[in-house]
Coordinates of C-alpha atoms in Angstrom, one line a residue:
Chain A
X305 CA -11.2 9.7 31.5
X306 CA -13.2 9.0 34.4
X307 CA -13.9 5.0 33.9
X308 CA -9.8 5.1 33.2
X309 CA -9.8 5.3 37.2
X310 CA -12.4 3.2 37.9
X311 CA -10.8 0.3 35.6
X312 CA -7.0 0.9 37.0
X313 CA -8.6 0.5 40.2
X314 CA -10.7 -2.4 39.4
X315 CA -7.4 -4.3 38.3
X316 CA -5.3 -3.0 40.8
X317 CA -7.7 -4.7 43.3
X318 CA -8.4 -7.6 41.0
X319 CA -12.2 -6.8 42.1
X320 CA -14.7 -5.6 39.0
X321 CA -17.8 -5.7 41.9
X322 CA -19.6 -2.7 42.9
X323 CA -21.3 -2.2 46.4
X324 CA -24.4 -0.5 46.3
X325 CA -25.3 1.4 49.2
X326 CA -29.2 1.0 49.2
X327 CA -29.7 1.5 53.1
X328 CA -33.3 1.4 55.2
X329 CA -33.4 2.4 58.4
X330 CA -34.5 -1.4 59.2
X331 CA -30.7 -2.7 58.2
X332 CA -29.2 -0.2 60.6
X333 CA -28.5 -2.1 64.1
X334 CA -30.2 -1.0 67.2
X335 CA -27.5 0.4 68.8
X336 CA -26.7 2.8 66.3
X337 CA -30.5 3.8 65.8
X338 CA -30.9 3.9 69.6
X339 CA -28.2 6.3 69.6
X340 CA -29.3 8.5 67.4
X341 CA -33.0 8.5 68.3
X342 CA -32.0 9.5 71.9
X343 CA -30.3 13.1 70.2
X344 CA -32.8 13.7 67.9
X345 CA -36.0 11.7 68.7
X346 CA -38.0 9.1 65.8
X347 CA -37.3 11.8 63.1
X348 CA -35.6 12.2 59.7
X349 CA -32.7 14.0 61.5
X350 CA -32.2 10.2 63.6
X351 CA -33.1 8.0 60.8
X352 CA -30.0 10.2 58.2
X353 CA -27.8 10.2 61.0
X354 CA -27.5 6.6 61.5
X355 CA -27.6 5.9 57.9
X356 CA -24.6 7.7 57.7
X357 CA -23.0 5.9 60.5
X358 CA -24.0 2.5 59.1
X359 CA -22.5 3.6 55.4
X360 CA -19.5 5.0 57.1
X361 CA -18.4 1.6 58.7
X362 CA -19.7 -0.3 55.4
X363 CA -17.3 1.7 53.2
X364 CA -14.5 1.5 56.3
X365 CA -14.6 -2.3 55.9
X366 CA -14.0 -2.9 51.8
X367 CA -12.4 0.4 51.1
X368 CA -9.4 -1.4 50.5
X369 CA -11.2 -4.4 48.4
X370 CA -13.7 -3.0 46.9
X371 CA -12.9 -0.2 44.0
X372 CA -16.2 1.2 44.6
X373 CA -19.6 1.8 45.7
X374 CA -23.1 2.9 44.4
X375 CA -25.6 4.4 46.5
X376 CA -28.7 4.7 45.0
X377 CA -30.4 8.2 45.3
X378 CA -33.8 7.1 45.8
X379 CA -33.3 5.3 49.6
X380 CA -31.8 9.5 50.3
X381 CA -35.0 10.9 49.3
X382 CA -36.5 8.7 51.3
X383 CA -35.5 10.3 54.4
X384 CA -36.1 14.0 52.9
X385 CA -33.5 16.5 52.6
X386 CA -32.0 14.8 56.2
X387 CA -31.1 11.7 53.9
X388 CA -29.9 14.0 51.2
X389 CA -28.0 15.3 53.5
X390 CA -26.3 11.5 54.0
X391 CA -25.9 10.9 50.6
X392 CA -23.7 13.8 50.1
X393 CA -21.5 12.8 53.2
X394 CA -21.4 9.2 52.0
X395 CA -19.9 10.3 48.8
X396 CA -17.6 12.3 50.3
X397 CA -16.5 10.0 53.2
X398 CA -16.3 7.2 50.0
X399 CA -14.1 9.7 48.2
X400 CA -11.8 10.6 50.9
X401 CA -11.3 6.7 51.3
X402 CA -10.4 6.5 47.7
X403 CA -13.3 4.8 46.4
X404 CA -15.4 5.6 43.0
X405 CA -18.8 6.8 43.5
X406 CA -21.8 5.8 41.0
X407 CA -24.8 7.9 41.9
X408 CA -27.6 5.5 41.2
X409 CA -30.3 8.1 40.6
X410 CA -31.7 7.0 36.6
X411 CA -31.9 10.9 36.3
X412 CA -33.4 12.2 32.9
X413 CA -34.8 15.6 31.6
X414 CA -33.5 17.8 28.8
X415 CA -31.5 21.4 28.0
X416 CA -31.3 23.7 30.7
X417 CA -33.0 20.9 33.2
X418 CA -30.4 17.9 32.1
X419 CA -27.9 20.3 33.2
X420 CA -29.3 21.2 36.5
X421 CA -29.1 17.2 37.5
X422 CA -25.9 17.4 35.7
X423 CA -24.7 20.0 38.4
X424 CA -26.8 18.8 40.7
X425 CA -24.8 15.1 41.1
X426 CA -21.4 15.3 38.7
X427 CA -20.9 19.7 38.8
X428 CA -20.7 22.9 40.5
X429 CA -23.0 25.5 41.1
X430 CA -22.1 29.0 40.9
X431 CA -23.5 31.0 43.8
X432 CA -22.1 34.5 44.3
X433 CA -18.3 33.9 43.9
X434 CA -18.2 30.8 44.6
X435 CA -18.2 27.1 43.1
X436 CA -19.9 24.7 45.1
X437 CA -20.2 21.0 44.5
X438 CA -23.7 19.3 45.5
X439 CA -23.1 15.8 45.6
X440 CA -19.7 15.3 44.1
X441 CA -20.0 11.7 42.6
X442 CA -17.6 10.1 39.8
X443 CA -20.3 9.1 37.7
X444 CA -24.2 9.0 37.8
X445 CA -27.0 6.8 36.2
X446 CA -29.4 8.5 33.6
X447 CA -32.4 7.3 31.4
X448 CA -32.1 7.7 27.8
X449 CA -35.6 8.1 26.9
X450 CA -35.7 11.8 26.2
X451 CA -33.1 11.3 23.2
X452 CA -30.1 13.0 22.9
X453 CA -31.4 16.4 24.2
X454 CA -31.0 14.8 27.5
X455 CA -27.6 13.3 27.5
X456 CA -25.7 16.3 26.0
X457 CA -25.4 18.5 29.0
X458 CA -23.6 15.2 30.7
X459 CA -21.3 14.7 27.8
X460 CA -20.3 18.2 28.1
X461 CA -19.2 18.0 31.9
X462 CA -17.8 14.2 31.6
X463 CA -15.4 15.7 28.8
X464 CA -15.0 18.8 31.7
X465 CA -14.5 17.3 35.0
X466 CA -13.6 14.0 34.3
X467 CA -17.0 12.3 35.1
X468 CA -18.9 9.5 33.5
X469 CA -22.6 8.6 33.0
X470 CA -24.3 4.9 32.7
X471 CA -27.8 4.9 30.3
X472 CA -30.1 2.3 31.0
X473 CA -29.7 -0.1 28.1
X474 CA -31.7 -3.7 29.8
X475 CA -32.3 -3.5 32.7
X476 CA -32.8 -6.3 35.5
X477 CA -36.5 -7.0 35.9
X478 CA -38.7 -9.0 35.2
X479 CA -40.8 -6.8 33.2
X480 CA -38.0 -4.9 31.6
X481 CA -38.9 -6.5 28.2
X482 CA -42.1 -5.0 27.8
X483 CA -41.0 -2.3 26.1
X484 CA -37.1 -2.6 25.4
X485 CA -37.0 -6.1 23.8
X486 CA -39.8 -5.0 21.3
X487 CA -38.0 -4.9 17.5
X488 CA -38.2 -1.3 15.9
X489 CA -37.2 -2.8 12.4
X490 CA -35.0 -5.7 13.1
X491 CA -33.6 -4.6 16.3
X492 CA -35.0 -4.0 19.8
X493 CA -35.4 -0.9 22.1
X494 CA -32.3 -2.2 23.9
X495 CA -29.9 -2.2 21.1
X496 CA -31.5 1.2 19.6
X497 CA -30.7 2.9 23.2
X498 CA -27.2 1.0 23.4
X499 CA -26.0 2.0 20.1
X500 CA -26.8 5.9 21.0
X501 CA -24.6 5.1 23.6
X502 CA -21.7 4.0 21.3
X503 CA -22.5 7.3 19.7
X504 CA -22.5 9.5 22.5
X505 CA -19.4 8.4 24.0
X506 CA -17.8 8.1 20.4
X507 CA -15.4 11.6 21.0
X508 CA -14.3 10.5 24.6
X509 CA -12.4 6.9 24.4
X510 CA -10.0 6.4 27.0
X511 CA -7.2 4.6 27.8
X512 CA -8.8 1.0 28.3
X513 CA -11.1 1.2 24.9
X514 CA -14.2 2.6 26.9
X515 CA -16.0 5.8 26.6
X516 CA -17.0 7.8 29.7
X517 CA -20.8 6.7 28.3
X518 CA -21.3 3.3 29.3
X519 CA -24.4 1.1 30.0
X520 CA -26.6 -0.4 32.3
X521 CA -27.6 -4.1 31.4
X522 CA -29.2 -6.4 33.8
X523 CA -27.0 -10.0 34.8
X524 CA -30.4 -11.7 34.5
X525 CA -30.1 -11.5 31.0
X526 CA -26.8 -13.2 30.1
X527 CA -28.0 -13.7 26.5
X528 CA -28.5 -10.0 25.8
X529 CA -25.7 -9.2 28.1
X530 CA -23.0 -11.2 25.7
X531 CA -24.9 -9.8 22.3
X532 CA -24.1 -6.3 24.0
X533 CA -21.0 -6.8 25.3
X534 CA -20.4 -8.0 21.6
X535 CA -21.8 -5.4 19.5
X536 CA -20.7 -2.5 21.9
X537 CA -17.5 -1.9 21.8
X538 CA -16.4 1.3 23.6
X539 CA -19.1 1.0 26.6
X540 CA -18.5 0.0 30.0
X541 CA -21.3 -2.1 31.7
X542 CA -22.6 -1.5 34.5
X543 CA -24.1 -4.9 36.0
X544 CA -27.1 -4.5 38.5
X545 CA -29.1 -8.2 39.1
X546 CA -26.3 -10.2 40.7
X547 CA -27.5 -11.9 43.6
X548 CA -30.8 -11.1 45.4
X549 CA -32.6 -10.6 41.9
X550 CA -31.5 -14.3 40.7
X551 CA -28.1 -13.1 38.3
X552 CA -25.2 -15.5 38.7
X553 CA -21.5 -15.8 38.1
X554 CA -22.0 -17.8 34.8
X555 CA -24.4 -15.3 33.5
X556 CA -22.1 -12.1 33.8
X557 CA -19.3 -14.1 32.5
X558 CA -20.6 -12.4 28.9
X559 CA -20.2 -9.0 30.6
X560 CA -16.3 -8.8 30.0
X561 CA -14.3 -8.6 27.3
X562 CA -11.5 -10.4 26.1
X563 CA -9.1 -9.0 28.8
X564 CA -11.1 -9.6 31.7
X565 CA -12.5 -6.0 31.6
X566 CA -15.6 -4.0 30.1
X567 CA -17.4 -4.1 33.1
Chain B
X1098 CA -59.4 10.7 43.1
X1099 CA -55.7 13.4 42.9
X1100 CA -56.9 14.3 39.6
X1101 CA -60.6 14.6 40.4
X1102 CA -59.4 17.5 43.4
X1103 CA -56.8 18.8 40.4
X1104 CA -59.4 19.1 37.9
X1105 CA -61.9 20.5 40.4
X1106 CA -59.7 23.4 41.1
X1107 CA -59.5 24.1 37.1
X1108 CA -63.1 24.4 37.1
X1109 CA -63.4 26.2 39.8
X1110 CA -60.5 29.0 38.6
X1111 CA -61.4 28.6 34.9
X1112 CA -57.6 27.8 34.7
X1113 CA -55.7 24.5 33.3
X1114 CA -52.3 26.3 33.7
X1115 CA -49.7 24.7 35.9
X1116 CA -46.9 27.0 37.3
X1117 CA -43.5 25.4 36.7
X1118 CA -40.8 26.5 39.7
X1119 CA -37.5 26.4 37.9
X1120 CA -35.7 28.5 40.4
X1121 CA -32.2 29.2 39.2
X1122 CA -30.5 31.7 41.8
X1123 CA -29.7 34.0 39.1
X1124 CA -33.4 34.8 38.8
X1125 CA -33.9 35.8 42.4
X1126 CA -33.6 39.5 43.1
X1127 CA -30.7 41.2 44.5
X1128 CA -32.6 42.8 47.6
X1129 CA -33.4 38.7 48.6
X1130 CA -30.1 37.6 47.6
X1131 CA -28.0 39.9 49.4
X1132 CA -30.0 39.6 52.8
X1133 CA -29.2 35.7 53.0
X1134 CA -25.8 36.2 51.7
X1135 CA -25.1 38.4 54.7
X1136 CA -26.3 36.1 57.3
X1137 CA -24.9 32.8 55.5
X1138 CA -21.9 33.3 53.0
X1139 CA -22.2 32.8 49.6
X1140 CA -23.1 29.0 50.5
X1141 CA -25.7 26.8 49.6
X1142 CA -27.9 27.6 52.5
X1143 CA -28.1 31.0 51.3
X1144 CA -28.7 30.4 48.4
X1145 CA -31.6 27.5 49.0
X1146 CA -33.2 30.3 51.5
X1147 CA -33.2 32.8 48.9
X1148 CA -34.9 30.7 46.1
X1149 CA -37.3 29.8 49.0
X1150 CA -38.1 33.4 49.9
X1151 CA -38.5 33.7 45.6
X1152 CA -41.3 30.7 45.4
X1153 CA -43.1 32.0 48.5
X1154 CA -43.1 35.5 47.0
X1155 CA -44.4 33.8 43.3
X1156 CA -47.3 31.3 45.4
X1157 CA -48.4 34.3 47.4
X1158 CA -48.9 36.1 44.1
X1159 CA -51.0 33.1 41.9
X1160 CA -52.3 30.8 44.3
X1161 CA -56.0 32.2 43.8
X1162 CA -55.8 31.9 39.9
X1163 CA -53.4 29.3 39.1
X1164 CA -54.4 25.8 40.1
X1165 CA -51.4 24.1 40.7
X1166 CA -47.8 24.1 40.9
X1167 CA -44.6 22.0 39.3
X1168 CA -41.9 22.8 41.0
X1169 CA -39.1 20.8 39.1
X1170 CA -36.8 18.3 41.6
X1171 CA -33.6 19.4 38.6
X1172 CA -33.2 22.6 40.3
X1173 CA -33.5 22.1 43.9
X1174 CA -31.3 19.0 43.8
X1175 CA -28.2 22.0 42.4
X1176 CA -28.6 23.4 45.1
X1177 CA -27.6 20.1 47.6
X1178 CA -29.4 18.9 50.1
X1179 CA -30.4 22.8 51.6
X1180 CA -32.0 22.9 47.8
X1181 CA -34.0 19.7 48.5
X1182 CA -35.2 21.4 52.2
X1183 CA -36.5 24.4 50.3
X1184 CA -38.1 22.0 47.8
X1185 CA -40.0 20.3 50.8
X1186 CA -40.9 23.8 51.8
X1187 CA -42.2 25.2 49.1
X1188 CA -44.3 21.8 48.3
X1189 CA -45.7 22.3 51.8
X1190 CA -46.6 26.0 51.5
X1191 CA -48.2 25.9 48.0
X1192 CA -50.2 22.9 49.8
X1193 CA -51.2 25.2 52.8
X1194 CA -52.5 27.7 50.1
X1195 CA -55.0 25.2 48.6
X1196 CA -52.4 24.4 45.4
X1197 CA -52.2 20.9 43.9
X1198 CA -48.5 20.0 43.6
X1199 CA -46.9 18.3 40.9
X1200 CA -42.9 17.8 41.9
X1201 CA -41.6 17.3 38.6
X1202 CA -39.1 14.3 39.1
X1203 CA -39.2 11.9 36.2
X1204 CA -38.4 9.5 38.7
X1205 CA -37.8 5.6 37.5
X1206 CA -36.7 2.5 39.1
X1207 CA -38.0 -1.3 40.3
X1208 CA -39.2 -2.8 42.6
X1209 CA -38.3 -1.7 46.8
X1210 CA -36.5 0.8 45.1
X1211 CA -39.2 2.5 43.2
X1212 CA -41.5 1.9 46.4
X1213 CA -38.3 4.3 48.2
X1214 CA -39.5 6.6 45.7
X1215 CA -43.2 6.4 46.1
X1216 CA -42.3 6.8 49.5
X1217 CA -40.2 9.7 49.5
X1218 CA -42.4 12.2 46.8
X1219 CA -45.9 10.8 47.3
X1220 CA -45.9 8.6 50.5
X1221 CA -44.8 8.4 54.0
X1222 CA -42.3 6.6 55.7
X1223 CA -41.3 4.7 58.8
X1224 CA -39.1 6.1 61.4
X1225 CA -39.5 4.5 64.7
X1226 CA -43.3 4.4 65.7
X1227 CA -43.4 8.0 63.5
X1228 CA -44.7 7.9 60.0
X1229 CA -43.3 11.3 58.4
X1230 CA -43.8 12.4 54.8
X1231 CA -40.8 13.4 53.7
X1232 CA -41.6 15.8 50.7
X1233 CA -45.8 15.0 50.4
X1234 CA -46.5 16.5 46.7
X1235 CA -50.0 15.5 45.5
X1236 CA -48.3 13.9 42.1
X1237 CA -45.0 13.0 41.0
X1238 CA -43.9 12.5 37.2
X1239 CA -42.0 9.5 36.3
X1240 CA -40.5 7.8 33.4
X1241 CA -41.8 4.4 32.3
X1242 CA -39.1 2.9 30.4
X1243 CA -38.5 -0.2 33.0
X1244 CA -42.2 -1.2 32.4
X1245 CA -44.6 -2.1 35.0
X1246 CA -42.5 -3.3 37.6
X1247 CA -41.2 0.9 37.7
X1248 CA -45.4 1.5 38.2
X1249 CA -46.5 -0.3 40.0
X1250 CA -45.1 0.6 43.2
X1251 CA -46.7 3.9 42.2
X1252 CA -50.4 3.0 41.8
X1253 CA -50.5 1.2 45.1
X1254 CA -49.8 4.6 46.7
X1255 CA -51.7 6.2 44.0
X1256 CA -54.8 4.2 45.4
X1257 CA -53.9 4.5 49.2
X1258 CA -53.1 7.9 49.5
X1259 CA -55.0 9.7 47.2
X1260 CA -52.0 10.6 44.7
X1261 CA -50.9 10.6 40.9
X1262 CA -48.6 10.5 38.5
X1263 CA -47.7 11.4 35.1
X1264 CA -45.2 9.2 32.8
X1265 CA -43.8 10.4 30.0
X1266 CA -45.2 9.6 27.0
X1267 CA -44.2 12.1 24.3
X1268 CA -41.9 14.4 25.5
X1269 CA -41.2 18.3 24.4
X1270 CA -38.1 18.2 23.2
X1271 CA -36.6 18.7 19.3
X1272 CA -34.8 15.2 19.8
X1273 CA -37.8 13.2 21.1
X1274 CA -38.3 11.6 18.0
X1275 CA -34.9 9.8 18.1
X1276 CA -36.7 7.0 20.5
X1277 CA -40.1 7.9 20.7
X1278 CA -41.4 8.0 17.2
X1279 CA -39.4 5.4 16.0
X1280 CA -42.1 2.0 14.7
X1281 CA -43.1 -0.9 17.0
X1282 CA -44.8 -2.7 14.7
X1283 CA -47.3 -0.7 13.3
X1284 CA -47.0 1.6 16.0
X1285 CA -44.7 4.4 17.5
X1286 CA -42.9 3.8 21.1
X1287 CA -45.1 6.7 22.0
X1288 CA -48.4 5.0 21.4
X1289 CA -47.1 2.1 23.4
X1290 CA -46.6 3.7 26.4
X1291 CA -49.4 6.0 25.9
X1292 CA -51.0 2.8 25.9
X1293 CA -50.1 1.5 29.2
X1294 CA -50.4 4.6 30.9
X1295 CA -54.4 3.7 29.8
X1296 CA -53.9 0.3 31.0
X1297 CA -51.9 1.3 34.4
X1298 CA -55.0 3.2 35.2
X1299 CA -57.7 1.5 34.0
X1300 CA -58.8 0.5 37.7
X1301 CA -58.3 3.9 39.3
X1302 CA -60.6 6.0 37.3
X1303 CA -62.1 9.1 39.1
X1304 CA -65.4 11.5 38.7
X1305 CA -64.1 13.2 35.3
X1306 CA -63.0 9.8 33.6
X1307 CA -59.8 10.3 34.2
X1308 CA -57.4 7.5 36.0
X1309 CA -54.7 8.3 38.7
X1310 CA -52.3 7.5 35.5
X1311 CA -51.7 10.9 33.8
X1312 CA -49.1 11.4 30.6
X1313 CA -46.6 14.0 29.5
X1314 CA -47.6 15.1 26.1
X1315 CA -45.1 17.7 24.6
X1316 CA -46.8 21.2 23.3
X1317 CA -44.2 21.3 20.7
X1318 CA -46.1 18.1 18.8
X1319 CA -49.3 19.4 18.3
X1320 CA -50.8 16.6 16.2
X1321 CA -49.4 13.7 18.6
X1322 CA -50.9 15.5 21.0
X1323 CA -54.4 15.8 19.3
X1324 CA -54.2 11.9 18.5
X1325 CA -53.1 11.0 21.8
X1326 CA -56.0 12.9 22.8
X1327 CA -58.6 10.8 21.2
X1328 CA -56.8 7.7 21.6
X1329 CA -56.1 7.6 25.6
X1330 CA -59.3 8.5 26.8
X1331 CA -59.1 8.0 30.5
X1332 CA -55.6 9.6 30.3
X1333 CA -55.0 13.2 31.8
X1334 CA -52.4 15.1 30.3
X1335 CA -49.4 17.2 31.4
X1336 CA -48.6 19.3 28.6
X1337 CA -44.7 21.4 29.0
X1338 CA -43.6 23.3 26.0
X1339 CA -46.0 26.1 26.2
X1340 CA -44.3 29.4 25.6
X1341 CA -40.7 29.4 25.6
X1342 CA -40.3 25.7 23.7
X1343 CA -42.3 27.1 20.9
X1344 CA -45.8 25.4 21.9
X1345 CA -48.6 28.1 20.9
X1346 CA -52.5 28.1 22.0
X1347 CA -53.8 26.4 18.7
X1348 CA -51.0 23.9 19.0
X1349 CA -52.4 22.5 22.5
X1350 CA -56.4 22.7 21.8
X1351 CA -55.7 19.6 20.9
X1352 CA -55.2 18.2 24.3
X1353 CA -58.4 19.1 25.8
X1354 CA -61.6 16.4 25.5
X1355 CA -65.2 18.2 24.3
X1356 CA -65.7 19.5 27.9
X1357 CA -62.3 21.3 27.7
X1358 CA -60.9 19.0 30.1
X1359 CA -58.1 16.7 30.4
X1360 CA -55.0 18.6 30.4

């Protein structure tokens, strides 16, 4: 089970955090952009290649403290198909350091589509004779909305390759309530979508309790965070909102379980 | 106004079909295939050249009768980050031919992130003193489950740049209903977001009476479709399901207004 290596690694390095890797070109330091703008001039090309350098020395420094690291897609596609290029070497260079890769990319669609993404960020693609892997990360984020049409081609490769997927249960923001805290009969949106998850990952339990389906739930909702961590029993959390976005340590306390773990 | 220029072109060709480019290698012809294999392997590159060389072949074929094209981001994205340069491509030749493109993304997030979205499909961004577009389609569609802080981001560019989007409201699929037609209230989840998608756009409304804010309305659901319809009147819609799904003709009358408009 794929969250069975992220959670031995998690308490191997007594560290449940997560680094996400959400660069601009405006964090990288001049004299790696400098560099890079020299080669290639103010293009794409420059602007991936020093994004790559900066994540490379990021993962370099907490490789060995932190178990593992999120990019999130959207900051790639930013920089075109150069900065696609950047997430894939990220992920690998991450990999090859040991760490576990989320792909942070909220992806949703359903059948032959689904499975495309599924491919696309947790597979292989067939071309010719050969299978190629696109991205290559341990587990990816996905959005539930589409029902279960769109999360069975990911259960079917988690179970394959040993991958997981996070839905988005409630999320961080501000307005995240608009629609998932509204009651369909007693219970709202969020608790619908996070007991499909209990349902989904109900045939692949590993060793820890959790499924590889877990959950995304915001840390600036520590009330709904401990009713989830409650009610959901075989889902991992993952925990975006800590920090910058106003989350704090008392808040995610909710987030674990009764051995320290859960998310 | 995006749609205004969209629904111009339908006018003009008599024509409310969108093409969808689903490129899956295995539907490209051997005589292409074989050529890039040759020069590249059986890699990705090949492959992403030869799907290119397939949309090129299909644009040159329809671009005077079919207004616009989808291509959807699922399949370039299997094919790595060559895929996502032949996505970029093909977005920029269909544009050259006079098509309206509508990368088919389902794209959702908050916040800067979002805006890295907005940036990458519809906008430009920052590199340098450069400001380079890094895919440019003309409208993106986008999944509104994270409420308004996932749209807004989106309208600003909507407004600025002359763009649109389309968020799902009720989606194609057999197991749609699971979420989407489950009670708020008095109401479906579908009606709610069909709602904001109203409210979203309710500043940005063009020539035809139709807002930057469009919806994804399922074929398959013929009679949500025909009350969505009458319900969302400054709503376009984006209708998937036609054909192989199952959707038939009489089943999508419904999503035109009494000018035969809207969808």
């Amino acid at each position: 089970m794929s969250f069975d290596r992220l959670i031995d690694k998690i308490i191997q390095m007594k560290n449940p955090a997560v680094a996400g890797l959400d660069p601009k070109l405006e964090y990288v330091p001049d004299f790696i952009k400098s560099k890079y703008f020299l080669q290639d001039g103010e293009t794409l090309k420059a602007a991936a290649k020093a994004i790559f350098k900066f994540n490379q020395a990021i993962i370099d420094e907490i490789y060995d403290i932190v178990p593992a690291i999120k990019p999130q897609a959207a900051y790639y596609e930013m920089y075109g198909y150069f900065g696609m290029k950047t997430l894939e070497k990220t992920i690998k260079y991450a990999k090859l350091k040991g760490m576990y890769v989320i792909t942070d990319g909220k992806r949703n669609d359903i059948g032959a589509t689904m499975e495309a993404y599924t491919t696309a960020h947790l597979g292989a693609v067939k071309v010719g004779d050969n299978e190629i892997e696109p991205f290559g990360a341990d587990a990816l984020t996905v959005n539930g909305y589409l029902g279960t049409d769109g999360i069975s081609p990911l259960l079917k490769i988690c179970e394959e390759k040993d991958k997981g997927i996070f839905v988005l249960v409630k999320t961080s923001n501000k307005s995240s309530g608009e629609l998932q805290d509204r009651l369909m009969g007693d219970v709202p949106l969020y608790r619908v979508m996070g007991d499909m998850c209990e349902n989904w990952g109900s045939s692949q339990i590993g060793k820890y309790g959790y499924s590889s389906v877990g959950a995304v739930v915001g840390a600036t909702y520590p009330q709904q965070l401990s009713e989830l961590r409650n009610e959901l029993k075989h889902t991992m959390f993952l925990v975006p909102g800590y920090g910058a976005q106003g989350g704090g340590a008392e808040g995610i306390a909710g987030a674990f379980d009764e051995n320290g773990l859960g998310a």
